[in-house]
mmCIF file of C-alpha atoms in Angstrom:
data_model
loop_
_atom_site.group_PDB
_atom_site.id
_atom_site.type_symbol
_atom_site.label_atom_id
_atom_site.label_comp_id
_atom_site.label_asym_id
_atom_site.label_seq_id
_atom_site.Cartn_x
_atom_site.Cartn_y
_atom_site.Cartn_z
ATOM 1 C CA UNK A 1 25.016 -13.641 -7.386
ATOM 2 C CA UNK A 2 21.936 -11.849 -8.522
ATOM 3 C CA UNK A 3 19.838 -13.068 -11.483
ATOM 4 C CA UNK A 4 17.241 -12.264 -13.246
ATOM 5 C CA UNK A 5 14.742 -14.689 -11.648
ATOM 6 C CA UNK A 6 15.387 -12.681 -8.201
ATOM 7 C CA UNK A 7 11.847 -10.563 -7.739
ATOM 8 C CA UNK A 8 10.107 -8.567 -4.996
ATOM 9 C CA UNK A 9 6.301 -8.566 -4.065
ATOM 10 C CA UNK A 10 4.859 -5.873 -2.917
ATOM 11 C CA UNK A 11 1.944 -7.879 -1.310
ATOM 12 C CA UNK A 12 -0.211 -5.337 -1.030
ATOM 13 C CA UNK A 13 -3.991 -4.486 0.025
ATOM 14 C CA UNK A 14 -5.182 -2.622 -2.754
ATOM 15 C CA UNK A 15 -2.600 -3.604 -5.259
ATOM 16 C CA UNK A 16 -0.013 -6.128 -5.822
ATOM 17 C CA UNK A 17 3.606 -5.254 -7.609
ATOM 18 C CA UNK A 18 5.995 -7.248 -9.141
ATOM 19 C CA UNK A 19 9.748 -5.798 -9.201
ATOM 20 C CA UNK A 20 12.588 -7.434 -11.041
ATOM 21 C CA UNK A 21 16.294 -6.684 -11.147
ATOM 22 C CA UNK A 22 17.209 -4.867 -14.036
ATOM 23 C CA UNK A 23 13.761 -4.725 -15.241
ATOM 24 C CA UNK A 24 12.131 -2.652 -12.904
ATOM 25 C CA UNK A 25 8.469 -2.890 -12.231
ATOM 26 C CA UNK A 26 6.899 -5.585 -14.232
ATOM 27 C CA UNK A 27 3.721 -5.969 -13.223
ATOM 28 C CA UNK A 28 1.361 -3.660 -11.227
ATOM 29 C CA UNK A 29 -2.703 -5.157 -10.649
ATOM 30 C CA UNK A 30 -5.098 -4.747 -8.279
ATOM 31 C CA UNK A 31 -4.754 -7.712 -5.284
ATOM 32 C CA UNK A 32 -8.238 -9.024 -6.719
ATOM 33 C CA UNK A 33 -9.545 -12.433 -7.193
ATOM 34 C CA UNK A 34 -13.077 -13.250 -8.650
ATOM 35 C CA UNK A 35 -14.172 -16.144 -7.625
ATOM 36 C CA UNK A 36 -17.264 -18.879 -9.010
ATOM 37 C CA UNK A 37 -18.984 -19.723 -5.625
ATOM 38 C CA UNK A 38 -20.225 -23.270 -6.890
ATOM 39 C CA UNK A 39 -17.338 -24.331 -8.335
ATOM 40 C CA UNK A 40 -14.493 -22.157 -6.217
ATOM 41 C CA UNK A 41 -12.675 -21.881 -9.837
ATOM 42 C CA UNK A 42 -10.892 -18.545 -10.404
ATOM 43 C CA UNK A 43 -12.520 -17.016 -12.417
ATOM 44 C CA UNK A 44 -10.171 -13.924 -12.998
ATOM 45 C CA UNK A 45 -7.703 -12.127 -11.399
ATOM 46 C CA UNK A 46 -6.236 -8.270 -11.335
ATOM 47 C CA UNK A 47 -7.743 -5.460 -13.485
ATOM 48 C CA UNK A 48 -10.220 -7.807 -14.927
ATOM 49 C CA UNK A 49 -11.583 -9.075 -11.097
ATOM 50 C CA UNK A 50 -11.795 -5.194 -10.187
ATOM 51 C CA UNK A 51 -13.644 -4.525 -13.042
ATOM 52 C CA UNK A 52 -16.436 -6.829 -11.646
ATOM 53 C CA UNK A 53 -16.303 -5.363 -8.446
ATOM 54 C CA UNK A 54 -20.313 -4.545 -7.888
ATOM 55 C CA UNK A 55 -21.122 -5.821 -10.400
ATOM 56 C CA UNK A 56 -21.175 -9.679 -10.485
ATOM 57 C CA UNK A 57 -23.977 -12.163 -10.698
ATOM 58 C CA UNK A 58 -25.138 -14.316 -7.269
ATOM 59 C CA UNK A 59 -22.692 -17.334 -8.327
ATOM 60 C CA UNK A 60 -19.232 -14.941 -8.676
ATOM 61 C CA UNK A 61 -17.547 -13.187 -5.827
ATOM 62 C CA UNK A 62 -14.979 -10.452 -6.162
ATOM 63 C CA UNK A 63 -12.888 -10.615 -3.228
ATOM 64 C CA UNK A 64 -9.847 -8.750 -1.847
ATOM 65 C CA UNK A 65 -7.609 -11.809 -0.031
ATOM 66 C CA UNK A 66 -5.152 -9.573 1.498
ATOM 67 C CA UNK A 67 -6.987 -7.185 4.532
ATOM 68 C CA UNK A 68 -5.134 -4.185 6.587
ATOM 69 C CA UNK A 69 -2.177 -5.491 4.877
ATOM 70 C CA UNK A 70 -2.232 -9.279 5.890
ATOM 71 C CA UNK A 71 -3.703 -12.556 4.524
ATOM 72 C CA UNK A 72 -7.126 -13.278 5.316
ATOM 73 C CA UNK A 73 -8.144 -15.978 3.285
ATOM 74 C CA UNK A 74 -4.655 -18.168 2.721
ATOM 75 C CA UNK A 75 -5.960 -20.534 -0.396
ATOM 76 C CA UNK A 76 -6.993 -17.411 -2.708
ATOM 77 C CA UNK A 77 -3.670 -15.404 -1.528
ATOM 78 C CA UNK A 78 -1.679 -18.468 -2.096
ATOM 79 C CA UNK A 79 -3.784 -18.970 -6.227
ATOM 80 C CA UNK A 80 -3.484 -15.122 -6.749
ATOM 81 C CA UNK A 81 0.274 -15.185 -5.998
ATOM 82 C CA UNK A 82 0.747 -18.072 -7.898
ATOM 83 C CA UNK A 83 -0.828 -16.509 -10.932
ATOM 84 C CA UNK A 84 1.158 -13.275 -10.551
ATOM 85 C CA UNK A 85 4.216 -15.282 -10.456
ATOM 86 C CA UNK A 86 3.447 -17.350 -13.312
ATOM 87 C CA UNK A 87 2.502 -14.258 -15.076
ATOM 88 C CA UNK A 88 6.130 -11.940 -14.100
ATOM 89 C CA UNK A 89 8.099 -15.313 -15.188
ATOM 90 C CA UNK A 90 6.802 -14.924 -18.393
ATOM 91 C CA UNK A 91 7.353 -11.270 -18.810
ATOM 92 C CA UNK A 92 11.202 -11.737 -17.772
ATOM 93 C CA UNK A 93 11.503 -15.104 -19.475
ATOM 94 C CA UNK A 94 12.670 -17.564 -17.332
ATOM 95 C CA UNK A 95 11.273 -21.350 -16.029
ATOM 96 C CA UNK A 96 13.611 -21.449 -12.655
ATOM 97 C CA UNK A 97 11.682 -20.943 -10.121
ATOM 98 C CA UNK A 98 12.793 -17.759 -8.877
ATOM 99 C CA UNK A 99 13.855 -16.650 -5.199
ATOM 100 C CA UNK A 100 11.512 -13.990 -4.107
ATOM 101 C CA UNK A 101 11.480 -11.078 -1.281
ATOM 102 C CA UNK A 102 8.326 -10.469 0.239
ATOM 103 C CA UNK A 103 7.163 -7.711 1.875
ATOM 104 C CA UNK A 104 5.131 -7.372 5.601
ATOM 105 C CA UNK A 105 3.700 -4.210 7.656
ATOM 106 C CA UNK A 106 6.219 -3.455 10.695
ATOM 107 C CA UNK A 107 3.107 -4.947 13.166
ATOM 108 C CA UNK A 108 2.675 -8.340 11.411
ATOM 109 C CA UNK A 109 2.407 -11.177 13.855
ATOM 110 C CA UNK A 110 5.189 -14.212 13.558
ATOM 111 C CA UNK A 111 2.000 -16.277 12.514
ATOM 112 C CA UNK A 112 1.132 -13.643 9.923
ATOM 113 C CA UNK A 113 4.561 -13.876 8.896
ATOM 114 C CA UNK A 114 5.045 -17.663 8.355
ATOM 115 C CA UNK A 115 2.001 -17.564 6.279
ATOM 116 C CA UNK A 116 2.996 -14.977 3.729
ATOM 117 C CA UNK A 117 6.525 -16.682 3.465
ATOM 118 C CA UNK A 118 4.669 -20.199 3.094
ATOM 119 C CA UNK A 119 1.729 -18.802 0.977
ATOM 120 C CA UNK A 120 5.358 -17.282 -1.747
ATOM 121 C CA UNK A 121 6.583 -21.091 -1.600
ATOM 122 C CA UNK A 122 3.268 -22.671 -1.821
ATOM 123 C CA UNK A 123 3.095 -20.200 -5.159
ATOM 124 C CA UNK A 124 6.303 -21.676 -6.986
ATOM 125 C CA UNK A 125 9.416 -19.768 -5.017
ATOM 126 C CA UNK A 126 12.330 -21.486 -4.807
ATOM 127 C CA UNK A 127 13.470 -19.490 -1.706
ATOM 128 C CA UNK A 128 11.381 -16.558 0.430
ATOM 129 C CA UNK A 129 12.508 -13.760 2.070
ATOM 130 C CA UNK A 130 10.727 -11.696 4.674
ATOM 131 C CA UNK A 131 11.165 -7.683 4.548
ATOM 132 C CA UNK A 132 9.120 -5.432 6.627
ATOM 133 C CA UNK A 133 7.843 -2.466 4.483
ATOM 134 C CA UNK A 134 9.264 0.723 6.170
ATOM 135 C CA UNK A 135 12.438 -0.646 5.325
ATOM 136 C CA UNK A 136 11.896 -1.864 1.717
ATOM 137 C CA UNK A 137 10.296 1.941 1.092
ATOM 138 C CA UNK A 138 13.732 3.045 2.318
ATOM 139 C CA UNK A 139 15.807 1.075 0.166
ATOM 140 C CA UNK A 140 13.517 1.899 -2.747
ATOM 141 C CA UNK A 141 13.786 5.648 -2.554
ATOM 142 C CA UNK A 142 17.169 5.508 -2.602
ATOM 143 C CA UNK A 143 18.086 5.902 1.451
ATOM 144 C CA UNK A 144 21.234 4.126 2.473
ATOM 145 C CA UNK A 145 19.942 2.727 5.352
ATOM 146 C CA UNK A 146 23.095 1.309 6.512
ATOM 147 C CA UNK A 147 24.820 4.643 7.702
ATOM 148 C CA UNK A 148 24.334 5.714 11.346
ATOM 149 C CA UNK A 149 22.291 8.566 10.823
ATOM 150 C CA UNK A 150 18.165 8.741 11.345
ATOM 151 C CA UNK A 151 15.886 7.923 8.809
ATOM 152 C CA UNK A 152 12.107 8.422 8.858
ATOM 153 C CA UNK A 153 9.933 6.702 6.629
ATOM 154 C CA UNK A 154 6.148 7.307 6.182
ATOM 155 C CA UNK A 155 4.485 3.903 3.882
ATOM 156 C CA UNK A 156 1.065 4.878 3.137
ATOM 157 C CA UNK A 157 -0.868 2.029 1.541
ATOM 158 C CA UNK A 158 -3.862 0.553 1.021
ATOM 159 C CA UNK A 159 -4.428 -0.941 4.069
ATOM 160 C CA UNK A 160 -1.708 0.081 6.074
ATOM 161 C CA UNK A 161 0.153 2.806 7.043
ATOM 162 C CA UNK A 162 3.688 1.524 8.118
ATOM 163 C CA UNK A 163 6.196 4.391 9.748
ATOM 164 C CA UNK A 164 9.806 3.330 11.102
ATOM 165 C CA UNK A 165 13.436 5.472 12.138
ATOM 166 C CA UNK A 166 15.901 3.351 10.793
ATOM 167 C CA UNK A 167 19.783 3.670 11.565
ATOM 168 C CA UNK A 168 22.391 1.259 10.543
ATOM 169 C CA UNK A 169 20.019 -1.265 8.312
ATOM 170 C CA UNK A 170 17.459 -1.745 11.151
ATOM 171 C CA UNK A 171 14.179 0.271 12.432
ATOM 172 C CA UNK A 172 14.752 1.958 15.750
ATOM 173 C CA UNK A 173 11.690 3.003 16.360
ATOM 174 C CA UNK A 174 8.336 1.784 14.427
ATOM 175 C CA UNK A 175 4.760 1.963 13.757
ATOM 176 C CA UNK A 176 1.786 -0.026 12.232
ATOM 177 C CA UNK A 177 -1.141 1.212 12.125
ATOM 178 C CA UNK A 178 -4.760 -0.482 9.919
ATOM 179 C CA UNK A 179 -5.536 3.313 8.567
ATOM 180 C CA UNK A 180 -4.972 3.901 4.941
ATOM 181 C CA UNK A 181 -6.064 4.136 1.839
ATOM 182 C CA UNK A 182 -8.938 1.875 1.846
ATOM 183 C CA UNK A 183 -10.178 3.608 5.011
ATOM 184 C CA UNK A 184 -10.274 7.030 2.819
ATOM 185 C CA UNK A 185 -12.291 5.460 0.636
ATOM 186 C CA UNK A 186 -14.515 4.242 3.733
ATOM 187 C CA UNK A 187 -14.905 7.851 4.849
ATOM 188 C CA UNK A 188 -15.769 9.396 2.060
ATOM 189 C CA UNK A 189 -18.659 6.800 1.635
ATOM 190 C CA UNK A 190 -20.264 7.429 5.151
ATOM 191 C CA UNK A 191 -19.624 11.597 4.846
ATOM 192 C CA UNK A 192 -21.464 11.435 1.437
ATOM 193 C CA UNK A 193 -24.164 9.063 3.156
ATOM 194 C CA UNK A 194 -24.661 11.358 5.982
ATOM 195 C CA UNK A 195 -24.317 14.860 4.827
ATOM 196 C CA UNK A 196 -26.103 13.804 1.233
ATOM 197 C CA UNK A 197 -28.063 11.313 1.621
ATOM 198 C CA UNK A 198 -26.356 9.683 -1.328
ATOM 199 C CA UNK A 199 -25.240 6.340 -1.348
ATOM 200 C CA UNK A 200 -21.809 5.690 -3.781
ATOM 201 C CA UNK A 201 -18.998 2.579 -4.840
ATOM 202 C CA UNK A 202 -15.615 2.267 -3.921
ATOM 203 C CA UNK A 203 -14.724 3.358 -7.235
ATOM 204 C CA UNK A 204 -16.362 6.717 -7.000
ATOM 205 C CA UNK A 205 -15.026 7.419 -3.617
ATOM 206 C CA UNK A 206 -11.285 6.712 -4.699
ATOM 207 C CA UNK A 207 -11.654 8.784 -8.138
ATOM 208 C CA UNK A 208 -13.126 11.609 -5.363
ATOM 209 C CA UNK A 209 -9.814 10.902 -3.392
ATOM 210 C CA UNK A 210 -7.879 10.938 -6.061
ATOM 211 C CA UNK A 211 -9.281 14.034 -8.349
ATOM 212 C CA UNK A 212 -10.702 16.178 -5.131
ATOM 213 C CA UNK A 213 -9.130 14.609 -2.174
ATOM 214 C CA UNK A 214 -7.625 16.550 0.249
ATOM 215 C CA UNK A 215 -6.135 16.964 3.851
ATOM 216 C CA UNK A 216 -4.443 20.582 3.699
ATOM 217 C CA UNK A 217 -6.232 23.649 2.560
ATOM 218 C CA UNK A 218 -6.140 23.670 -1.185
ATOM 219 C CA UNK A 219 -5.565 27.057 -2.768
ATOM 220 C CA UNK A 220 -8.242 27.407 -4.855
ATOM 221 C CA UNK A 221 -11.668 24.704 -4.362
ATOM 222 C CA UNK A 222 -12.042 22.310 -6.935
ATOM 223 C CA UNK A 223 -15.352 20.385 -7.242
ATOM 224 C CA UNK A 224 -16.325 17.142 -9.030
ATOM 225 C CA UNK A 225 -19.306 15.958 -9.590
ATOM 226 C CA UNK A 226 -20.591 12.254 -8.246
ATOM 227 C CA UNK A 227 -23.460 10.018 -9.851
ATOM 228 C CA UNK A 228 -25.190 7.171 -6.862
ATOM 229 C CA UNK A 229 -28.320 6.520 -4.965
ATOM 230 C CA UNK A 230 -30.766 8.557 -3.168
ATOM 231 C CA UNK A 231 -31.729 7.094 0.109
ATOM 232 C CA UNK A 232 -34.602 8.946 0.277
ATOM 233 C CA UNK A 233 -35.874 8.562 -3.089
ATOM 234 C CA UNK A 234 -34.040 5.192 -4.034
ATOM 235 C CA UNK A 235 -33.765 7.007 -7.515
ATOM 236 C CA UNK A 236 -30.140 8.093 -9.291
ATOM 237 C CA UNK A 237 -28.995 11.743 -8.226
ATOM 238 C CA UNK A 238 -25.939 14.091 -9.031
ATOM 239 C CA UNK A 239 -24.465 15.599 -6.299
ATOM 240 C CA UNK A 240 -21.182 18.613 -6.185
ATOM 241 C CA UNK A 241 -18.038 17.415 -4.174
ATOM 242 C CA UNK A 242 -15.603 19.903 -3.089
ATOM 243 C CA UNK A 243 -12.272 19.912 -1.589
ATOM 244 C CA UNK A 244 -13.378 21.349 1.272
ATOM 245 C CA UNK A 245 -15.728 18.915 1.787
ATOM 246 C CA UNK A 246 -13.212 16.198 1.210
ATOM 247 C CA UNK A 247 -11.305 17.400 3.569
ATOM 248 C CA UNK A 248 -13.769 17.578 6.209
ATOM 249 C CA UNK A 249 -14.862 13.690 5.316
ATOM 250 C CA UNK A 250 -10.871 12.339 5.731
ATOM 251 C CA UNK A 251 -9.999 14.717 9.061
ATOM 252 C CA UNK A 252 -10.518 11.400 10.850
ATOM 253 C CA UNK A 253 -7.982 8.744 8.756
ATOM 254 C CA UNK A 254 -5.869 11.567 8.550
ATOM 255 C CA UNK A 255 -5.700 12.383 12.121
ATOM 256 C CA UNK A 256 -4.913 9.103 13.441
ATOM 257 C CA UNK A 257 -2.368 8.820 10.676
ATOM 258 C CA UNK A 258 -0.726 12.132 11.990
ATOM 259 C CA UNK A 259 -1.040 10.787 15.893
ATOM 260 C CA UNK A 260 1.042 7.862 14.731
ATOM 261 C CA UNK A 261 4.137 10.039 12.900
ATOM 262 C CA UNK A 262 3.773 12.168 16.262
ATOM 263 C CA UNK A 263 4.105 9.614 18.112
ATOM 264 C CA UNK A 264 6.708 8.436 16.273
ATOM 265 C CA UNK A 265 8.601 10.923 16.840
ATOM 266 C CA UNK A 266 8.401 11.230 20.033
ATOM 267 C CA UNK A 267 9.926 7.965 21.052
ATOM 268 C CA UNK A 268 13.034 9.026 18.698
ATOM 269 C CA UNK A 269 16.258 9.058 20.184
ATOM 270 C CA UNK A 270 17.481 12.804 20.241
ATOM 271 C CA UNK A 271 20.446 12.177 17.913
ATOM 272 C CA UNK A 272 18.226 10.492 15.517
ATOM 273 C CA UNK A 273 15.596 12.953 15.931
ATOM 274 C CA UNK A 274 18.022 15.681 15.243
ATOM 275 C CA UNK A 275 19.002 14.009 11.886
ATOM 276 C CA UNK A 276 15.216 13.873 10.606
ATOM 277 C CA UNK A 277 15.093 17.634 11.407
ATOM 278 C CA UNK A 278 17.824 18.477 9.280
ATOM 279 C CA UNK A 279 17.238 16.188 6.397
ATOM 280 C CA UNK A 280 12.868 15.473 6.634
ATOM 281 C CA UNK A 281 10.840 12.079 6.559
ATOM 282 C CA UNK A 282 10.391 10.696 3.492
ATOM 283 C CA UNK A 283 6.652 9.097 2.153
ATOM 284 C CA UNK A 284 5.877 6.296 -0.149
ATOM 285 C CA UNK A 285 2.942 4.861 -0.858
ATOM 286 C CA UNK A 286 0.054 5.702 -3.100
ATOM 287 C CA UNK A 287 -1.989 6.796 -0.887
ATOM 288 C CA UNK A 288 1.191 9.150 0.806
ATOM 289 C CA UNK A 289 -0.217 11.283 -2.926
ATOM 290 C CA UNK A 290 -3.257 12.660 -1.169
ATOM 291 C CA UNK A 291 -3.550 15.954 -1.495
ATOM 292 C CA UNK A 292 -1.460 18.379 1.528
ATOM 293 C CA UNK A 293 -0.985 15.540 3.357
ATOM 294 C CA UNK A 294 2.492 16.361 3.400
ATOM 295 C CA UNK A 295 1.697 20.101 3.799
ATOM 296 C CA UNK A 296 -0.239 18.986 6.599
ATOM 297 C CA UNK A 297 3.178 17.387 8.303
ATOM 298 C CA UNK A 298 5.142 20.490 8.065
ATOM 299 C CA UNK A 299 2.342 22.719 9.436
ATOM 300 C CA UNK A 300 1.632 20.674 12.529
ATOM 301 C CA UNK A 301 5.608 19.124 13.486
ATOM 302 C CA UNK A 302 7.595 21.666 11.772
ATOM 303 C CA UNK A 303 9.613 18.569 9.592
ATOM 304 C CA UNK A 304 9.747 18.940 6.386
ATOM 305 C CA UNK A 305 7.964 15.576 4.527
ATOM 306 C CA UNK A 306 9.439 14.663 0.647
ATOM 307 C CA UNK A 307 7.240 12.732 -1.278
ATOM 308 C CA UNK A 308 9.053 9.791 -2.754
ATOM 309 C CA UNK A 309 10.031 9.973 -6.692
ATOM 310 C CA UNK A 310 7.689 7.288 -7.910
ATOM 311 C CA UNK A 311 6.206 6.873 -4.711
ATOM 312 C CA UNK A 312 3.871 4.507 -5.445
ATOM 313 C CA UNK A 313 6.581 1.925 -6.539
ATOM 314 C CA UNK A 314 9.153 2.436 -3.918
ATOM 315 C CA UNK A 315 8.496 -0.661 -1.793
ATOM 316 C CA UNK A 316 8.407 -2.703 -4.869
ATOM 317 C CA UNK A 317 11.870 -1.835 -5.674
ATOM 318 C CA UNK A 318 13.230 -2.291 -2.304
ATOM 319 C CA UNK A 319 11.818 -5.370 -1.648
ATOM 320 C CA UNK A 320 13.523 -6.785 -5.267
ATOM 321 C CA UNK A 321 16.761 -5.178 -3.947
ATOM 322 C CA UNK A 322 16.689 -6.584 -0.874
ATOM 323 C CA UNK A 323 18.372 -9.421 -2.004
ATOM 324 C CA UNK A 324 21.233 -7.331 -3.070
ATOM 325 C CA UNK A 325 21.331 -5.345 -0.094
ATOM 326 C CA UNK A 326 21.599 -8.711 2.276
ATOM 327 C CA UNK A 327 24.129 -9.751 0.181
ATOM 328 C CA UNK A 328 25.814 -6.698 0.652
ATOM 329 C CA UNK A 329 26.278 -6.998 4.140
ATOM 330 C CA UNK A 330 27.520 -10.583 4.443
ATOM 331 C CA UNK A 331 23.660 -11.889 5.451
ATOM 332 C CA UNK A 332 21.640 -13.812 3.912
ATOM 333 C CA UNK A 333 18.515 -12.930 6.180
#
């Protein structure tokens, strides 16, 4: 039976979703805690912790609990999810404790594992289950992943980028690697430190990503222009960002990303290999949204890549359907 109080967390780096059946997405914040360091009280928690990002006094912190797609500190996950649960419960109306899908990168460790699964309990779920993201993102574009016929998915996060062939409801071939969205951000920060002299936030280098961003040849250049420090001067500047030059500062994140789907690929069975041909990879993920990165895909393997309708929500919804889909198949794990 599926009810109401059955949700899936998309536990992720940069931001945490909440999906429930028959609601859809209820709940979509950034996987941000801000934190008093005397008192270790949250202080707040989503869109209002990012917002203090930078910008906090010496006694509050603004930390990220979840790194490369895993928990780093296990007491703030454990409040944050708590709080996001509390917060989803409302929005559906319900008190049961609900059961609740969880999903992992394909590389997590079994310790890893145990301690998002323990971390969902510790929160308030009345039962956890564990469901690695390359298949979630399959269920939640709509693949049926049950039918013997190759499926490639391409999950581009925040701090992950998680890539798996999956045939008959299981991943054949997979890949996890710690290069994603966050390290986009990273890159554009050093190539504007280096080739400017300009120091910028994380903000400024994800609205560059996101308004200017690139990693195929754009058709016509678009600029935008970028307020931060001068190194040399320590005074505010204004600097001109192109495409071009965005493209130039993620060639190395995207790179590695594209090594990964190669190698992918190359360890697919020929059968399986032969289906992805005919019918192209799919990829979720916000960060999948960069500019030509799926241009980039066809150009260098020849496979066509489809971007995932609401691509950014995709592992949400397969991780709330995953219940279903167990249930489906006469498992409950």
């Amino acid at each position: 039976m599926f009810m109401s109080e059955d949700i899936g967390i998309d536990l992720g780096t940069a931001s945490i979703l909440v999906y429930v059946r028959g609601k859809g997405v209820v709940l979509q914040e950034p996987s941000v805690v801000a934190i008093d360091k005397s008192t270790m009280d949250i202080i707040a928690v989503g869109f209002e912790a990012r917002r203090m990002l930078g910008r906090t006094p010496g006694n509050i912190i603004a930390v990220r609990p979840l790194r490369h797609g895993v928990i780093s500190d296990y007491e703030i996950t454990e409040r944050m999810l708590k709080y996001f649960i509390k917060k989803a419960s409302k929005k559906i109306g319900t008190m049961r404790k609900p059961r609740i899908s969880v999903c992992v990168p394909s590389g997590v460790t079994g310790v890893e594992r145990r301690a998002v699964e323990d971390a969902a309990k510790s929160a308030g779920a009345r039962e956890v289950f564990i469901i690695e993201e390359p298949i979630a993102a399959a269920i939640g574009a709509g693949i049926d992943i049950s039918k013997p016929r190759g499926s490639m998915i391409v999950d581009i996060g925040g701090g992950t980028t998680d890539m798996a062939v999956i045939s008959l409801g299981a991943p054949v071939v997979s890949a996890s690697i710690k290069v994603a969205g966050d390290d986009f951000d990273e890159a554009i920060i050093r190539y504007i430190r280096k080739k400017h002299n300009m120091l910028i936030g994380e903000r400024t280098a994800e609205d560059l990503k996101i308004n200017v961003g690139a990693a195929f040849e754009r058709s016509v250049d678009i600029r935008m222009d970028v307020r931060g420090q001068n190194l040399v001067t320590g005074l505010p500047g204004t600097i001109s960002i192109s495409s071009e030059d965005m493209q130039e500062a993620l060639k190395e994140p995207v790179t590695a990303i594209m090594e990964t789907i190669h190698s992918v690929f190359e360890r697919t069975p020929p059968e399986l290999a032969g289906d992805i041909i005919d019918r192209g990879m799919v990829m979720t993920g916000g960060s999948s949204l960069l500019f030509g990165l799926d241009k980039l895909i066809k150009h260098q393997m020849g496979i066509d890549a489809i971007i995932a309708d609401d691509a950014i929500s995709c592992v949400a919804m397969g991780t709330g359907r995953y219940i279903e889909y167990l249930a489906r198949q006469g498992r409950r794990r």
